[in-house]
mmCIF file of C-alpha atoms in Angstrom:
data_model
loop_
_atom_site.group_PDB
_atom_site.id
_atom_site.type_symbol
_atom_site.label_atom_id
_atom_site.label_comp_id
_atom_site.label_asym_id
_atom_site.label_seq_id
_atom_site.Cartn_x
_atom_site.Cartn_y
_atom_site.Cartn_z
ATOM 1 C CA UNK A 259 151.007 163.017 51.678
ATOM 2 C CA UNK A 260 148.732 162.446 54.653
ATOM 3 C CA UNK A 261 145.531 164.169 55.037
ATOM 4 C CA UNK A 262 144.734 165.106 58.513
ATOM 5 C CA UNK A 263 141.804 163.269 59.399
ATOM 6 C CA UNK A 264 138.104 164.466 59.061
ATOM 7 C CA UNK A 265 135.694 164.617 61.888
ATOM 8 C CA UNK A 266 132.615 163.377 60.464
ATOM 9 C CA UNK A 267 130.493 165.083 62.897
ATOM 10 C CA UNK A 268 131.950 168.241 60.819
ATOM 11 C CA UNK A 269 130.010 167.083 58.067
ATOM 12 C CA UNK A 270 126.619 167.122 59.477
ATOM 13 C CA UNK A 271 126.126 169.988 61.186
ATOM 14 C CA UNK A 272 123.597 173.221 60.204
ATOM 15 C CA UNK A 273 121.942 170.320 58.588
ATOM 16 C CA UNK A 274 120.342 169.352 62.460
ATOM 17 C CA UNK A 275 116.806 171.546 63.013
ATOM 18 C CA UNK A 276 117.501 172.725 66.336
ATOM 19 C CA UNK A 277 114.321 172.485 68.309
ATOM 20 C CA UNK A 278 112.550 175.148 70.436
ATOM 21 C CA UNK A 279 112.896 174.623 74.329
ATOM 22 C CA UNK A 280 110.521 177.087 74.963
ATOM 23 C CA UNK A 281 107.263 174.705 75.504
ATOM 24 C CA UNK A 282 109.162 172.685 77.641
ATOM 25 C CA UNK A 283 108.536 174.093 81.415
ATOM 26 C CA UNK A 284 104.942 174.285 80.176
ATOM 27 C CA UNK A 285 104.604 170.914 79.856
ATOM 28 C CA UNK A 286 105.730 170.525 83.199
ATOM 29 C CA UNK A 287 103.455 172.703 85.030
ATOM 30 C CA UNK A 288 101.146 171.159 82.387
ATOM 31 C CA UNK A 289 101.727 167.572 84.311
ATOM 32 C CA UNK A 290 102.504 168.544 88.065
ATOM 33 C CA UNK A 291 98.851 169.776 88.226
ATOM 34 C CA UNK A 292 97.491 167.260 86.359
ATOM 35 C CA UNK A 293 99.121 165.320 88.621
ATOM 36 C CA UNK A 294 98.544 167.054 91.368
ATOM 37 C CA UNK A 295 94.543 167.129 90.623
ATOM 38 C CA UNK A 296 94.566 163.129 90.548
ATOM 39 C CA UNK A 297 95.979 163.032 93.912
ATOM 40 C CA UNK A 298 93.468 165.191 95.927
ATOM 41 C CA UNK A 299 90.255 162.621 93.567
ATOM 42 C CA UNK A 300 92.349 159.915 94.921
ATOM 43 C CA UNK A 301 92.851 161.280 98.756
ATOM 44 C CA UNK A 302 88.410 162.062 98.592
ATOM 45 C CA UNK A 303 87.529 158.927 97.727
ATOM 46 C CA UNK A 304 89.148 157.385 100.281
ATOM 47 C CA UNK A 305 88.470 159.651 102.862
ATOM 48 C CA UNK A 306 84.578 159.289 101.593
ATOM 49 C CA UNK A 307 85.226 155.566 101.562
ATOM 50 C CA UNK A 308 86.864 155.418 105.181
ATOM 51 C CA UNK A 309 83.902 157.992 106.359
ATOM 52 C CA UNK A 310 80.910 155.727 105.171
ATOM 53 C CA UNK A 311 82.788 152.921 107.125
ATOM 54 C CA UNK A 312 83.036 154.408 110.364
ATOM 55 C CA UNK A 313 79.419 155.931 110.051
ATOM 56 C CA UNK A 314 77.972 152.853 109.373
ATOM 57 C CA UNK A 315 79.929 151.129 112.703
ATOM 58 C CA UNK A 316 78.656 154.457 115.510
ATOM 59 C CA UNK A 317 75.841 155.347 114.663
ATOM 60 C CA UNK A 318 73.284 152.423 115.466
ATOM 61 C CA UNK A 319 69.381 153.229 114.871
ATOM 62 C CA UNK A 320 67.065 152.030 116.814
ATOM 63 C CA UNK A 321 65.562 148.718 116.521
ATOM 64 C CA UNK A 322 62.003 148.959 114.893
ATOM 65 C CA UNK A 323 59.449 147.223 117.762
ATOM 66 C CA UNK A 324 57.614 144.660 117.292
ATOM 67 C CA UNK A 325 54.129 144.276 116.650
ATOM 68 C CA UNK A 326 52.436 140.802 117.794
ATOM 69 C CA UNK A 327 49.481 140.342 116.199
ATOM 70 C CA UNK A 328 46.901 139.922 118.764
ATOM 71 C CA UNK A 329 44.237 136.855 118.983
ATOM 72 C CA UNK A 330 40.327 137.658 119.067
ATOM 73 C CA UNK A 331 40.098 133.262 119.479
ATOM 74 C CA UNK A 332 40.903 131.634 123.108
ATOM 75 C CA UNK A 333 43.365 128.938 123.513
ATOM 76 C CA UNK A 334 42.391 125.801 124.856
ATOM 77 C CA UNK A 335 45.550 123.582 126.643
ATOM 78 C CA UNK A 336 45.257 119.790 125.071
ATOM 79 C CA UNK A 337 46.670 117.181 127.100
ATOM 80 C CA UNK A 338 49.567 115.445 125.766
ATOM 81 C CA UNK A 339 49.088 112.520 124.067
ATOM 82 C CA UNK A 340 51.632 109.342 124.652
ATOM 83 C CA UNK A 341 53.680 108.492 121.576
ATOM 84 C CA UNK A 342 53.898 105.245 119.945
ATOM 85 C CA UNK A 343 57.119 103.002 121.097
ATOM 86 C CA UNK A 344 59.044 101.927 118.271
ATOM 87 C CA UNK A 345 60.838 98.914 117.609
ATOM 88 C CA UNK A 346 64.483 98.642 117.095
ATOM 89 C CA UNK A 347 65.446 97.259 113.791
ATOM 90 C CA UNK A 348 65.141 94.055 113.540
ATOM 91 C CA UNK A 349 68.893 92.442 112.837
ATOM 92 C CA UNK A 350 69.429 89.755 110.008
ATOM 93 C CA UNK A 351 71.043 86.520 110.764
ATOM 94 C CA UNK A 352 74.898 86.270 110.268
ATOM 95 C CA UNK A 353 74.192 82.822 108.200
ATOM 96 C CA UNK A 354 72.259 84.458 106.261
ATOM 97 C CA UNK A 355 73.581 84.789 103.001
ATOM 98 C CA UNK A 356 73.471 88.414 101.388
ATOM 99 C CA UNK A 357 72.639 89.376 97.761
ATOM 100 C CA UNK A 358 75.057 89.425 94.649
ATOM 101 C CA UNK A 359 77.151 92.646 95.221
ATOM 102 C CA UNK A 360 76.046 93.733 98.485
ATOM 103 C CA UNK A 361 77.112 93.043 101.667
ATOM 104 C CA UNK A 362 75.586 93.255 105.445
ATOM 105 C CA UNK A 363 76.618 94.624 108.554
ATOM 106 C CA UNK A 364 76.274 92.479 111.830
ATOM 107 C CA UNK A 365 75.055 94.070 114.865
ATOM 108 C CA UNK A 366 77.591 93.560 117.721
ATOM 109 C CA UNK A 367 75.852 92.521 121.094
ATOM 110 C CA UNK A 368 78.935 93.925 122.768
ATOM 111 C CA UNK A 369 82.246 96.264 121.843
ATOM 112 C CA UNK A 370 84.905 93.684 119.930
ATOM 113 C CA UNK A 371 88.172 93.924 121.314
ATOM 114 C CA UNK A 372 90.922 95.192 118.796
ATOM 115 C CA UNK A 373 93.657 93.511 119.718
ATOM 116 C CA UNK A 374 94.375 91.291 116.090
ATOM 117 C CA UNK A 375 92.375 88.169 117.519
ATOM 118 C CA UNK A 376 89.390 87.865 115.321
ATOM 119 C CA UNK A 377 88.012 84.819 117.783
ATOM 120 C CA UNK A 378 84.488 87.392 118.956
ATOM 121 C CA UNK A 379 83.860 87.454 115.257
ATOM 122 C CA UNK A 380 82.285 84.368 115.460
ATOM 123 C CA UNK A 381 79.366 84.135 113.471
ATOM 124 C CA UNK A 382 79.979 87.819 111.825
ATOM 125 C CA UNK A 383 78.904 86.527 107.648
ATOM 126 C CA UNK A 384 82.739 86.414 105.591
ATOM 127 C CA UNK A 385 82.881 87.456 102.244
ATOM 128 C CA UNK A 386 86.552 86.719 100.060
ATOM 129 C CA UNK A 387 88.110 89.195 97.647
ATOM 130 C CA UNK A 388 90.148 87.543 95.471
ATOM 131 C CA UNK A 389 89.617 89.727 92.609
ATOM 132 C CA UNK A 390 92.509 91.626 91.086
ATOM 133 C CA UNK A 391 92.106 95.038 92.079
ATOM 134 C CA UNK A 392 95.552 96.659 90.805
ATOM 135 C CA UNK A 393 97.990 94.933 88.726
ATOM 136 C CA UNK A 394 101.362 94.441 87.842
ATOM 137 C CA UNK A 395 102.402 93.629 83.926
ATOM 138 C CA UNK A 396 102.628 89.941 83.581
ATOM 139 C CA UNK A 397 101.251 89.171 87.560
ATOM 140 C CA UNK A 398 98.456 86.379 87.970
ATOM 141 C CA UNK A 399 99.111 86.041 92.036
ATOM 142 C CA UNK A 400 95.088 85.761 92.661
ATOM 143 C CA UNK A 401 95.790 82.164 94.062
ATOM 144 C CA UNK A 402 98.237 82.929 97.087
ATOM 145 C CA UNK A 403 96.730 86.559 97.330
ATOM 146 C CA UNK A 404 93.767 86.728 99.132
ATOM 147 C CA UNK A 405 91.290 88.877 101.704
ATOM 148 C CA UNK A 406 88.465 87.130 103.550
ATOM 149 C CA UNK A 407 87.085 90.758 105.691
ATOM 150 C CA UNK A 408 83.671 91.145 107.712
ATOM 151 C CA UNK A 409 81.174 94.285 108.111
ATOM 152 C CA UNK A 410 79.978 94.373 112.484
ATOM 153 C CA UNK A 411 78.290 97.441 114.293
ATOM 154 C CA UNK A 412 77.607 98.715 117.109
ATOM 155 C CA UNK A 413 75.830 101.908 118.855
ATOM 156 C CA UNK A 414 79.205 103.847 118.601
ATOM 157 C CA UNK A 415 81.441 102.232 115.766
ATOM 158 C CA UNK A 416 81.319 100.164 112.415
ATOM 159 C CA UNK A 417 83.764 97.443 112.909
ATOM 160 C CA UNK A 418 86.076 96.390 109.949
ATOM 161 C CA UNK A 419 88.006 92.563 110.289
ATOM 162 C CA UNK A 420 91.013 91.535 107.979
ATOM 163 C CA UNK A 421 92.309 88.044 106.905
ATOM 164 C CA UNK A 422 94.969 88.510 104.494
ATOM 165 C CA UNK A 423 95.929 85.083 103.007
ATOM 166 C CA UNK A 424 99.807 85.871 100.846
ATOM 167 C CA UNK A 425 102.542 83.621 100.566
ATOM 168 C CA UNK A 426 105.020 86.023 100.548
ATOM 169 C CA UNK A 427 104.572 89.231 103.093
ATOM 170 C CA UNK A 428 106.180 92.226 102.071
ATOM 171 C CA UNK A 429 105.625 95.772 104.687
ATOM 172 C CA UNK A 430 107.673 99.176 103.588
ATOM 173 C CA UNK A 431 105.704 100.984 106.173
ATOM 174 C CA UNK A 432 104.415 101.103 109.644
ATOM 175 C CA UNK A 433 101.495 102.889 111.041
#
């Protein structure tokens, strides 16, 4: 009642074409020859570049002689002249108000002491900055937060003194 199960491979037997295997060895030798030739070309190019680098470093050419043209005219010595002394730039008085948008730094006679006290800054014009630069939505605290700053300089440095007025002091960083 049961038929033996047929092998499906038997149905395809004889229908597949058999590929000749004679040329595979020749292709292997041809591929090896091309690879060997490519490797040889790479080696020759590498040797050429290395050779040119050593040749440029090793053989220093003699420098060409410098020819100085001769002049038939005699040079005469000229006596040195005195140079004019230029007066230093004058400093504007500290009480003068600068034009709108400009701030001028005042020259200090001596270096200020960096100690947090601004007593030495008397006579240096102060500029107020009460405009809001950074705001958070809904904040209008320009009345309780202002900065008054002063600029001065000496021969070595530019100095900036700032006095900040704020009703709430918050400092989350140091340094």
